[in-house]
Coordinates of C-alpha atoms in Angstrom, one line a residue:
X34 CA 0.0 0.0 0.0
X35 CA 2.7 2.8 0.7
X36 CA 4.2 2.0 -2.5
X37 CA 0.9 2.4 -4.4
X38 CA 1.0 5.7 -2.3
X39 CA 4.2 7.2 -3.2
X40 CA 3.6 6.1 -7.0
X41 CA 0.0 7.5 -6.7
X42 CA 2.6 10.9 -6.9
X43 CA 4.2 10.0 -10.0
X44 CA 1.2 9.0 -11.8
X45 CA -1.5 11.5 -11.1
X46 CA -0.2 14.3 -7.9
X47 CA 2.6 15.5 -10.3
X48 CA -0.2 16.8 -12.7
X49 CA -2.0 18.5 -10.5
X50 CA 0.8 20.4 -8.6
X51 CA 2.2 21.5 -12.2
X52 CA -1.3 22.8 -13.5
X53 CA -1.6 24.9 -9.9
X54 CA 1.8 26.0 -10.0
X55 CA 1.4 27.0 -13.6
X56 CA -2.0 29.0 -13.3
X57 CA -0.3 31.0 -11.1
X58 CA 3.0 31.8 -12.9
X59 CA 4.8 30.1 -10.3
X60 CA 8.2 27.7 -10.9
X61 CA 9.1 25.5 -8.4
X62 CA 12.6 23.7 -7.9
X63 CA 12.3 20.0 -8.1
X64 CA 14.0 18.1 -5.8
X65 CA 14.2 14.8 -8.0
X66 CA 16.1 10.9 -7.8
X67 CA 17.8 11.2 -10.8
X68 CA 16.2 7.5 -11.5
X69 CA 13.1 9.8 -12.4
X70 CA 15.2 10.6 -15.4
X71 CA 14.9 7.0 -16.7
X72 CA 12.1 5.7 -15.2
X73 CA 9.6 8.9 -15.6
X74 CA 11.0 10.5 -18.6
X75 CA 7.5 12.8 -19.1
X76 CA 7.8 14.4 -15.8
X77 CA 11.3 15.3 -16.1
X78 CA 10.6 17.0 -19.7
X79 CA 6.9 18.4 -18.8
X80 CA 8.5 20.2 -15.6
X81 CA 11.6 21.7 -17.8
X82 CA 9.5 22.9 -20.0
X83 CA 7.7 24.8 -17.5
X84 CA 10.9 26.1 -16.7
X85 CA 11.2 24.5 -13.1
X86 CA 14.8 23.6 -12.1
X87 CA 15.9 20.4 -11.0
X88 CA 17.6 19.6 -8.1
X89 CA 19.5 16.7 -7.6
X90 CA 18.3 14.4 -4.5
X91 CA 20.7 11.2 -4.6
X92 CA 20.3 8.7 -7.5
X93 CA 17.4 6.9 -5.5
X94 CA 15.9 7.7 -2.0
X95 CA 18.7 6.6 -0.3
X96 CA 21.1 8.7 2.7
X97 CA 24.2 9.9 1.9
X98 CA 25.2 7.4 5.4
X99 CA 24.3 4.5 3.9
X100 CA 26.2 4.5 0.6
X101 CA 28.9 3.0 -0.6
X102 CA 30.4 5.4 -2.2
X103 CA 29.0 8.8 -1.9
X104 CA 31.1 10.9 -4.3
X105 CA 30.2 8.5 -7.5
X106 CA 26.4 9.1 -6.1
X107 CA 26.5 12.7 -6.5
X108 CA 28.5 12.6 -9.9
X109 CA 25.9 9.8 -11.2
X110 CA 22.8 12.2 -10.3
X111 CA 24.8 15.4 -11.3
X112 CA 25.5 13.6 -14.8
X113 CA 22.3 11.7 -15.1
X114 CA 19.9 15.2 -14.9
X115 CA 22.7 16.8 -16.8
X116 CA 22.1 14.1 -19.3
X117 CA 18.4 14.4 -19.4
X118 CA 17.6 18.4 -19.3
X119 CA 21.0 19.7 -21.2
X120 CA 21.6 21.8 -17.6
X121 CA 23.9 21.0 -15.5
X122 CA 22.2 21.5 -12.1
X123 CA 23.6 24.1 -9.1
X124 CA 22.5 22.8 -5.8
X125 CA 21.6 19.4 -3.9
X126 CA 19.4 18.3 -1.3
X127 CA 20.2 15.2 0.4
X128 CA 17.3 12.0 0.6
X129 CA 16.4 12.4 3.8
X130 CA 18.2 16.1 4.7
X131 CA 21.0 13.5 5.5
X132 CA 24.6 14.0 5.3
X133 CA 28.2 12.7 6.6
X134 CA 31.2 15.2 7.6
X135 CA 32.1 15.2 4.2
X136 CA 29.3 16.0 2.2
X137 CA 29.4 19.4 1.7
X138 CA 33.0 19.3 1.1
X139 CA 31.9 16.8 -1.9
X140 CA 29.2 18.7 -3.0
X141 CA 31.4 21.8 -3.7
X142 CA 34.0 19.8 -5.1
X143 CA 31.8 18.8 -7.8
X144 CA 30.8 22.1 -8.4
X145 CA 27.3 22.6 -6.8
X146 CA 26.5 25.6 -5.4
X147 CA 23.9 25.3 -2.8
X148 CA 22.8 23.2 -0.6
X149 CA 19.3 22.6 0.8
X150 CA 20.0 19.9 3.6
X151 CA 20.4 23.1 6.0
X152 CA 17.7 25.2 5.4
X153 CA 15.6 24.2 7.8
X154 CA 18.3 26.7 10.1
X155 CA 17.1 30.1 8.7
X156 CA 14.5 32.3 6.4
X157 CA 17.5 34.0 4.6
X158 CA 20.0 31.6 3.1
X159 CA 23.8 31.8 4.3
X160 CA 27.3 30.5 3.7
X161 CA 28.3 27.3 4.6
X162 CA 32.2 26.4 5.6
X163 CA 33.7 23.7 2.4
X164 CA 37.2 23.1 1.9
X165 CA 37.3 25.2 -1.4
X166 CA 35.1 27.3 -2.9
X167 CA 31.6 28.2 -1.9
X168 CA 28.3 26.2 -0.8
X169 CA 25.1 28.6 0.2
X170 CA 22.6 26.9 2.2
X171 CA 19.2 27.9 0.4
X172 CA 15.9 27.4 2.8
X173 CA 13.9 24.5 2.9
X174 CA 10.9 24.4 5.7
X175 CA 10.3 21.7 7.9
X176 CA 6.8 23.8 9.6
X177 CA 5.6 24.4 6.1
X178 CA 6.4 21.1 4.8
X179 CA 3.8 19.0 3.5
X180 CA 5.4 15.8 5.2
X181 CA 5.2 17.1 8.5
X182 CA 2.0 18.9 8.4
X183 CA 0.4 15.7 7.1
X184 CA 1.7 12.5 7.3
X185 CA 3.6 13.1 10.9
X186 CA 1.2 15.7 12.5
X187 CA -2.0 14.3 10.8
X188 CA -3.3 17.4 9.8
X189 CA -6.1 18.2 7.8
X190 CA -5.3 20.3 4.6
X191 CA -6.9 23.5 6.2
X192 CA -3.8 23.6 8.3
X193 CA -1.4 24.2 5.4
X194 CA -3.3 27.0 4.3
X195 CA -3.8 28.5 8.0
X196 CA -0.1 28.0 8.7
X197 CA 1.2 29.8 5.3
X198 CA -1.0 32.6 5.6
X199 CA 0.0 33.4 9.6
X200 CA 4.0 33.1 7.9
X201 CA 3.0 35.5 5.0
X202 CA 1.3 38.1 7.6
X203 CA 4.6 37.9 9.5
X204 CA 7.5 37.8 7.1
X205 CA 5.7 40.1 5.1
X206 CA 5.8 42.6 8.4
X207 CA 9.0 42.1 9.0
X208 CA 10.3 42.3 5.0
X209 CA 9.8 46.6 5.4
X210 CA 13.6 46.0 7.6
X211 CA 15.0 42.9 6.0
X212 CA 13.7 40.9 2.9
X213 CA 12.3 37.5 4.0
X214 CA 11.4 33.7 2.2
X215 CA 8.5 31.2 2.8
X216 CA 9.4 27.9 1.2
X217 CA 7.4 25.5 1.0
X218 CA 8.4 22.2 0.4
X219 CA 5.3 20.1 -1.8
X220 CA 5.7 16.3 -2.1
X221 CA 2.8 14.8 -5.1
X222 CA 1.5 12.0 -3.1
X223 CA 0.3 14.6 -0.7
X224 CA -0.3 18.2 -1.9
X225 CA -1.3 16.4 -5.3
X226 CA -4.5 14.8 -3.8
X227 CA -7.6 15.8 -4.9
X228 CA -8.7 16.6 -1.0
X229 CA -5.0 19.0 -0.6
X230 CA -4.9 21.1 -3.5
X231 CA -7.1 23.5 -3.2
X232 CA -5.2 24.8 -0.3
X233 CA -2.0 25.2 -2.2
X234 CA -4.2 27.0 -4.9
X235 CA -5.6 29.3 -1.7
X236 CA -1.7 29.9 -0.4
X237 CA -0.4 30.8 -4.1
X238 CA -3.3 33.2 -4.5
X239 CA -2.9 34.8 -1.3
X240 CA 0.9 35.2 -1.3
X241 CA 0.6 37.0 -5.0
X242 CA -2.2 38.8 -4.5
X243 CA -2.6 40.4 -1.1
X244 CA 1.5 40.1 -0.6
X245 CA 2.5 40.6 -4.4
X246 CA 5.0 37.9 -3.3
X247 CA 7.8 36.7 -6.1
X248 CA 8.1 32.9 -6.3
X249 CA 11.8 32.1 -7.5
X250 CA 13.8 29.2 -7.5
X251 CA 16.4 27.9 -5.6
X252 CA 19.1 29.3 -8.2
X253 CA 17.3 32.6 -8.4
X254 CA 17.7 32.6 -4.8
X255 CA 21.0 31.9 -4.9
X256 CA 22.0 34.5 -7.5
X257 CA 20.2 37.2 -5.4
X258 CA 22.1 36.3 -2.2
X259 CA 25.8 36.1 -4.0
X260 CA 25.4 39.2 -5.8
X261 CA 25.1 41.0 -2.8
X262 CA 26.8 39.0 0.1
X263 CA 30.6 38.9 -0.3
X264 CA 31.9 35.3 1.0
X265 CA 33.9 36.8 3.7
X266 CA 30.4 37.6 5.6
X267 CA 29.5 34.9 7.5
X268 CA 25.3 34.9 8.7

């Protein structure tokens, strides 16, 4: 059954969070096994096409701990996406948020950019220490994170919607003295059900309409933050 679940995302929850996403001009940052490259070609090319950016999650949902070799995993996903969209991807977040001491260190070394597995830490991103050249951590939510809201706190959808729009009153408040970032983080087994995404429908309209919010990627992020945060400042 949890299987048929998590492929219930693939097959039909994918869809759905595109179309939403799309009617309101929004791009998200997919956070993808490079397996999908092979084994779901469509949503690979429907999602580039809509000009989201892929983010490399491991080869398959496994944890950086548990791998044999953890720099041929990131090179294989790196290569594999690169393979499938003609762009080589810029960040990485880990299956799991999981990472050994040298992850990062890897991570740069094979030229990503940012990182995601810290951004649970902050509503800005910020540097992260590598052993040569530079890795951003780029936010990622665990409050407003559809895992948590409904598979480990059981919540109703209602509670997505109430819990974005009490953020978007706040860091909306607070963005008149320093500029501020709601992600959320959608996964298509739960947002994409018919019962869940209306209330992702409710949060885009609200954040664009009442906000005039700016939905970006994680690389738009990223360029924003770099072009005006030297890498000597530390957050």
């Amino acid at each position: 059954p949890n299987f048929g679940w998590y492929q219930y995302g693939q097959r039909v929850g994918i869809w759905r969070l595109l179309d939403t996403l799309s009617r309101h001009g929004a791009r998200a940052t997919l956070s993808i096994n490079s397996a999908v490259c092979r084994e779901y070609p469509e949503i690979v090319e429907r999602t580039v096409a809509a000009g989201w950016e892929m983010m490399p999650h491991g080869v398959v949902q496994r944890t950086m701990a548990t791998v044999d070799d953890e720099r041929a995993v990131i090179e294989e996903a790196i290569a594999e996406i690169e393979a499938a969209t003609g762009k080589r991807p810029r960040g990485w977040l880990g299956p799991a948020l999981v990472e050994t001491p040298q992850t990062l260190d890897l991570l740069a070394a094979a030229g990503l950019e940012y990182c995601c597995d810290w951004g649970p830490a902050d509503d800005l991103p910020f540097d992260l220490e590598v052993a040569s050249g530079r890795m951003i951590a780029i936010p990622y939510p665990v409050e407003t994170n559809d895992i948590v809201v409904f598979a480990v706190e059981r919540h109703p959808a209602e509670e997505f919607y109430a819990r974005c729009a009490a953020a978007l009153e706040i860091l909306y408040a607070e963005s008149a003295a320093s500029p501020k970032i709601l992600a959320l983080a959608l996964h298509p087994y739960l947002t994409g059900t018919p019962h869940r995404i209306a209330a992702l429908d409710r949060v885009l309209a609200l954040a664009r309409e009442r906000y005039g919010a700016c939905v970006m990627t994680a690389s738009e992020i990223l360029d924003w933050y770099v072009a005006q945060t030297p890498p000597t400042q530390r957050r």
